[in-house]
Amino acid sequence: MNPENKRSAASVGITSFVLIFVMLCLLTFSVLSLATARADLRLSRRSADRTSAYYDAENRANDILLDIISCLEQYSGAENETSFYAQVQEELEGREGITFTDERTLQYAVPLEEEQLLRVSLELSYEALWNGSRFRILKWRTESTHQWESDESLPLLDEDALSDMLMEE
């Protein structure tokens, strides 16, 4: 066998191994890219769903606010402050989840997601405020309804055990 043929056969074998290695690397990177793209798509869809749910709740809260504004305008000609608040409370209490915490403050909540809601709290005013409205927004925020439960399953040292260990040394 000619020495040139041995050298060319070895170079073909090395070239084949390098080509196979490069192809495996490309295949691995393409699979990883596909997995990342799918995860990003799921995350984007969840984010879009949450954003859409928030704006739906925001629209419902604004619709309730419009009902409150029309009620305030309806009774703005009341004889005095006491009758104004009494009439407004009688008209709005219980409607669309509206509750009064006191004579001048009302609140309502709009469901947002499974464990979230949009909570709104308003302070009513008999006299028109500086901006012409008869209310002031005290709270307009999302809140979690999930009950937090502490996990105390870790076997941590208490003070007595720690002091006993220190005394032994």
C-alpha positions as a LaTeX table, in Angstrom:
\begin{tabular}{lrrr}
\hline
Residue & $x$ (\AA) & $y$ (\AA) & $z$ (\AA) \\
\hline
Met1 & 0.00 & 0.00 & 0.00 \\
Asn2 & 1.25 & 3.40 & $-0.92$ \\
Pro3 & 2.05 & 5.82 & 2.04 \\
Glu4 & 0.05 & 8.55 & 0.32 \\
Asn5 & $-3.07$ & 6.35 & 0.39 \\
Lys6 & $-2.66$ & 5.75 & 4.14 \\
Arg7 & $-2.37$ & 9.47 & 4.79 \\
Ser8 & $-5.43$ & 10.32 & 2.67 \\
Ala9 & $-7.51$ & 7.61 & 4.36 \\
Ala10 & $-6.60$ & 8.99 & 7.79 \\
Ser11 & $-7.40$ & 12.53 & 6.71 \\
Val12 & $-10.78$ & 11.41 & 5.34 \\
Gly13 & $-11.55$ & 9.68 & 8.66 \\
Ile14 & $-10.64$ & 12.75 & 10.72 \\
Thr15 & $-12.64$ & 14.97 & 8.39 \\
Ser16 & $-15.65$ & 12.66 & 8.77 \\
Phe17 & $-15.39$ & 12.75 & 12.57 \\
Val18 & $-15.13$ & 16.55 & 12.57 \\
Leu19 & $-18.12$ & 16.79 & 10.22 \\
Ile20 & $-20.18$ & 14.44 & 12.41 \\
Phe21 & $-19.21$ & 16.41 & 15.54 \\
Val22 & $-20.18$ & 19.72 & 13.89 \\
Met23 & $-23.52$ & 18.25 & 12.75 \\
Leu24 & $-24.25$ & 16.97 & 16.27 \\
Cys25 & $-23.42$ & 20.41 & 17.70 \\
Leu26 & $-25.72$ & 22.11 & 15.19 \\
Leu27 & $-28.49$ & 19.62 & 15.96 \\
Thr28 & $-28.07$ & 20.19 & 19.71 \\
Phe29 & $-28.14$ & 23.96 & 19.34 \\
Ser30 & $-31.19$ & 23.82 & 17.08 \\
Val31 & $-33.09$ & 21.65 & 19.59 \\
Leu32 & $-32.13$ & 24.01 & 22.42 \\
Ser33 & $-33.22$ & 27.00 & 20.33 \\
Leu34 & $-36.55$ & 25.36 & 19.58 \\
Ala35 & $-37.13$ & 24.56 & 23.26 \\
Thr36 & $-36.28$ & 28.14 & 24.25 \\
Ala37 & $-38.54$ & 29.56 & 21.56 \\
Arg38 & $-41.46$ & 27.41 & 22.73 \\
Ala39 & $-40.90$ & 28.45 & 26.35 \\
Asp40 & $-40.79$ & 32.10 & 25.28 \\
Leu41 & $-44.03$ & 31.63 & 23.34 \\
Arg42 & $-45.78$ & 30.15 & 26.40 \\
Leu43 & $-44.48$ & 32.97 & 28.58 \\
Ser44 & $-45.61$ & 35.59 & 26.06 \\
Arg45 & $-49.08$ & 34.06 & 25.86 \\
Arg46 & $-49.40$ & 33.99 & 29.66 \\
Ser47 & $-48.23$ & 37.58 & 29.84 \\
Ala48 & $-50.72$ & 38.62 & 27.15 \\
Asp49 & $-53.52$ & 36.77 & 28.97 \\
Arg50 & $-52.67$ & 38.50 & 32.26 \\
Thr51 & $-52.48$ & 41.89 & 30.58 \\
Ser52 & $-55.80$ & 41.30 & 28.85 \\
Ala53 & $-57.41$ & 40.16 & 32.14 \\
Tyr54 & $-56.08$ & 43.27 & 33.89 \\
Tyr55 & $-57.51$ & 45.62 & 31.27 \\
Asp56 & $-60.85$ & 43.77 & 31.31 \\
Ala57 & $-61.00$ & 44.24 & 35.09 \\
Glu58 & $-59.93$ & 47.87 & 34.68 \\
Asn59 & $-62.79$ & 48.43 & 32.21 \\
Arg60 & $-65.32$ & 46.82 & 34.58 \\
Ala61 & $-64.02$ & 48.95 & 37.46 \\
Asn62 & $-64.35$ & 52.07 & 35.31 \\
Asp63 & $-67.94$ & 51.10 & 34.38 \\
Ile64 & $-68.78$ & 50.82 & 38.09 \\
Leu65 & $-67.07$ & 54.17 & 38.67 \\
Leu66 & $-69.24$ & 55.73 & 35.96 \\
Asp67 & $-72.36$ & 54.42 & 37.76 \\
Ile68 & $-71.06$ & 55.95 & 41.00 \\
Ile69 & $-70.39$ & 59.29 & 39.28 \\
Ser70 & $-73.89$ & 59.38 & 37.79 \\
Cys71 & $-75.35$ & 58.60 & 41.23 \\
Leu72 & $-73.29$ & 61.40 & 42.81 \\
Glu73 & $-74.47$ & 63.84 & 40.14 \\
Gln74 & $-78.07$ & 62.70 & 40.60 \\
Tyr75 & $-78.03$ & 63.53 & 44.32 \\
Ser76 & $-75.75$ & 66.58 & 44.12 \\
Gly77 & $-78.76$ & 68.83 & 44.69 \\
Ala78 & $-79.53$ & 67.28 & 48.08 \\
Glu79 & $-80.63$ & 69.66 & 50.85 \\
Asn80 & $-77.61$ & 69.02 & 53.04 \\
Glu81 & $-74.53$ & 66.89 & 53.40 \\
Thr82 & $-76.17$ & 64.26 & 55.61 \\
Ser83 & $-79.04$ & 63.61 & 53.21 \\
Phe84 & $-76.61$ & 63.52 & 50.27 \\
Tyr85 & $-74.53$ & 60.75 & 51.85 \\
Ala86 & $-77.64$ & 58.86 & 53.01 \\
Gln87 & $-79.21$ & 58.93 & 49.54 \\
Val88 & $-75.99$ & 57.91 & 47.81 \\
Gln89 & $-75.43$ & 55.07 & 50.27 \\
Glu90 & $-79.01$ & 53.84 & 49.89 \\
Glu91 & $-78.69$ & 53.90 & 46.11 \\
Leu92 & $-75.27$ & 52.23 & 45.82 \\
Glu93 & $-74.97$ & 49.85 & 48.81 \\
Gly94 & $-74.74$ & 46.26 & 47.58 \\
Arg95 & $-74.96$ & 47.17 & 43.91 \\
Glu96 & $-72.11$ & 45.59 & 41.89 \\
Gly97 & $-70.29$ & 44.63 & 45.08 \\
Ile98 & $-70.13$ & 48.17 & 46.46 \\
Thr99 & $-69.81$ & 48.41 & 50.23 \\
Phe100 & $-69.50$ & 51.46 & 52.44 \\
Thr101 & $-66.82$ & 51.40 & 55.13 \\
Asp102 & $-68.18$ & 54.63 & 56.57 \\
Glu103 & $-70.51$ & 57.42 & 55.50 \\
Arg104 & $-68.03$ & 58.90 & 53.03 \\
Thr105 & $-65.91$ & 55.94 & 51.92 \\
Leu106 & $-66.97$ & 53.15 & 49.60 \\
Gln107 & $-65.09$ & 50.28 & 48.07 \\
Tyr108 & $-65.62$ & 47.56 & 45.52 \\
Ala109 & $-63.57$ & 44.78 & 43.99 \\
Val110 & $-63.47$ & 43.36 & 40.48 \\
Pro111 & $-62.14$ & 39.81 & 39.95 \\
Leu112 & $-58.97$ & 39.80 & 37.90 \\
Glu113 & $-57.69$ & 36.21 & 37.82 \\
Glu114 & $-58.10$ & 33.13 & 39.98 \\
Glu115 & $-56.31$ & 34.59 & 42.97 \\
Gln116 & $-56.28$ & 38.30 & 42.17 \\
Leu117 & $-58.71$ & 41.16 & 42.17 \\
Leu118 & $-58.71$ & 44.86 & 41.43 \\
Arg119 & $-59.72$ & 46.72 & 44.60 \\
Val120 & $-61.03$ & 50.28 & 44.40 \\
Ser121 & $-61.69$ & 52.58 & 47.33 \\
Leu122 & $-63.25$ & 56.04 & 46.96 \\
Glu123 & $-63.83$ & 58.92 & 49.33 \\
Leu124 & $-67.03$ & 60.80 & 48.47 \\
Ser125 & $-67.46$ & 64.54 & 48.79 \\
Tyr126 & $-70.62$ & 66.64 & 49.06 \\
Glu127 & $-68.83$ & 69.66 & 47.65 \\
Ala128 & $-67.11$ & 69.46 & 44.29 \\
Leu129 & $-63.36$ & 69.06 & 44.63 \\
Trp130 & $-60.71$ & 71.17 & 42.87 \\
Asn131 & $-61.03$ & 69.04 & 39.72 \\
Gly132 & $-64.83$ & 69.23 & 39.65 \\
Ser133 & $-65.47$ & 65.65 & 40.76 \\
Arg134 & $-67.25$ & 64.60 & 43.94 \\
Phe135 & $-64.91$ & 61.77 & 44.83 \\
Arg136 & $-61.25$ & 61.08 & 45.46 \\
Ile137 & $-59.61$ & 57.75 & 44.62 \\
Leu138 & $-57.97$ & 56.35 & 47.74 \\
Lys139 & $-57.00$ & 52.97 & 46.32 \\
Trp140 & $-56.94$ & 51.46 & 42.84 \\
Arg141 & $-54.69$ & 48.42 & 42.89 \\
Thr142 & $-54.47$ & 44.71 & 42.32 \\
Glu143 & $-54.48$ & 42.48 & 45.38 \\
Ser144 & $-53.86$ & 38.81 & 45.87 \\
Thr145 & $-56.58$ & 36.70 & 47.47 \\
His146 & $-54.22$ & 33.78 & 48.01 \\
Gln147 & $-53.81$ & 32.92 & 51.67 \\
Trp148 & $-50.15$ & 32.64 & 52.57 \\
Glu149 & $-49.25$ & 29.65 & 54.70 \\
Ser150 & $-45.87$ & 29.42 & 56.34 \\
Asp151 & $-43.82$ & 26.31 & 55.79 \\
Glu152 & $-42.16$ & 25.30 & 59.02 \\
Ser153 & $-41.03$ & 21.88 & 57.89 \\
Leu154 & $-37.31$ & 22.67 & 57.96 \\
Pro155 & $-35.53$ & 21.13 & 60.94 \\
Leu156 & $-33.87$ & 24.29 & 62.24 \\
Leu157 & $-32.10$ & 24.61 & 65.56 \\
Asp158 & $-33.99$ & 26.38 & 68.29 \\
Glu159 & $-32.27$ & 28.61 & 70.84 \\
Asp160 & $-32.11$ & 25.91 & 73.55 \\
Ala161 & $-30.44$ & 23.36 & 71.28 \\
Leu162 & $-27.97$ & 25.98 & 70.07 \\
Ser163 & $-27.02$ & 27.05 & 73.59 \\
Asp164 & $-26.62$ & 23.36 & 74.61 \\
Met165 & $-24.27$ & 22.81 & 71.67 \\
Leu166 & $-22.21$ & 25.85 & 72.59 \\
Met167 & $-21.98$ & 24.78 & 76.23 \\
Glu168 & $-20.67$ & 21.33 & 75.27 \\
Glu169 & $-17.62$ & 22.82 & 73.60 \\
\hline
\end{tabular}
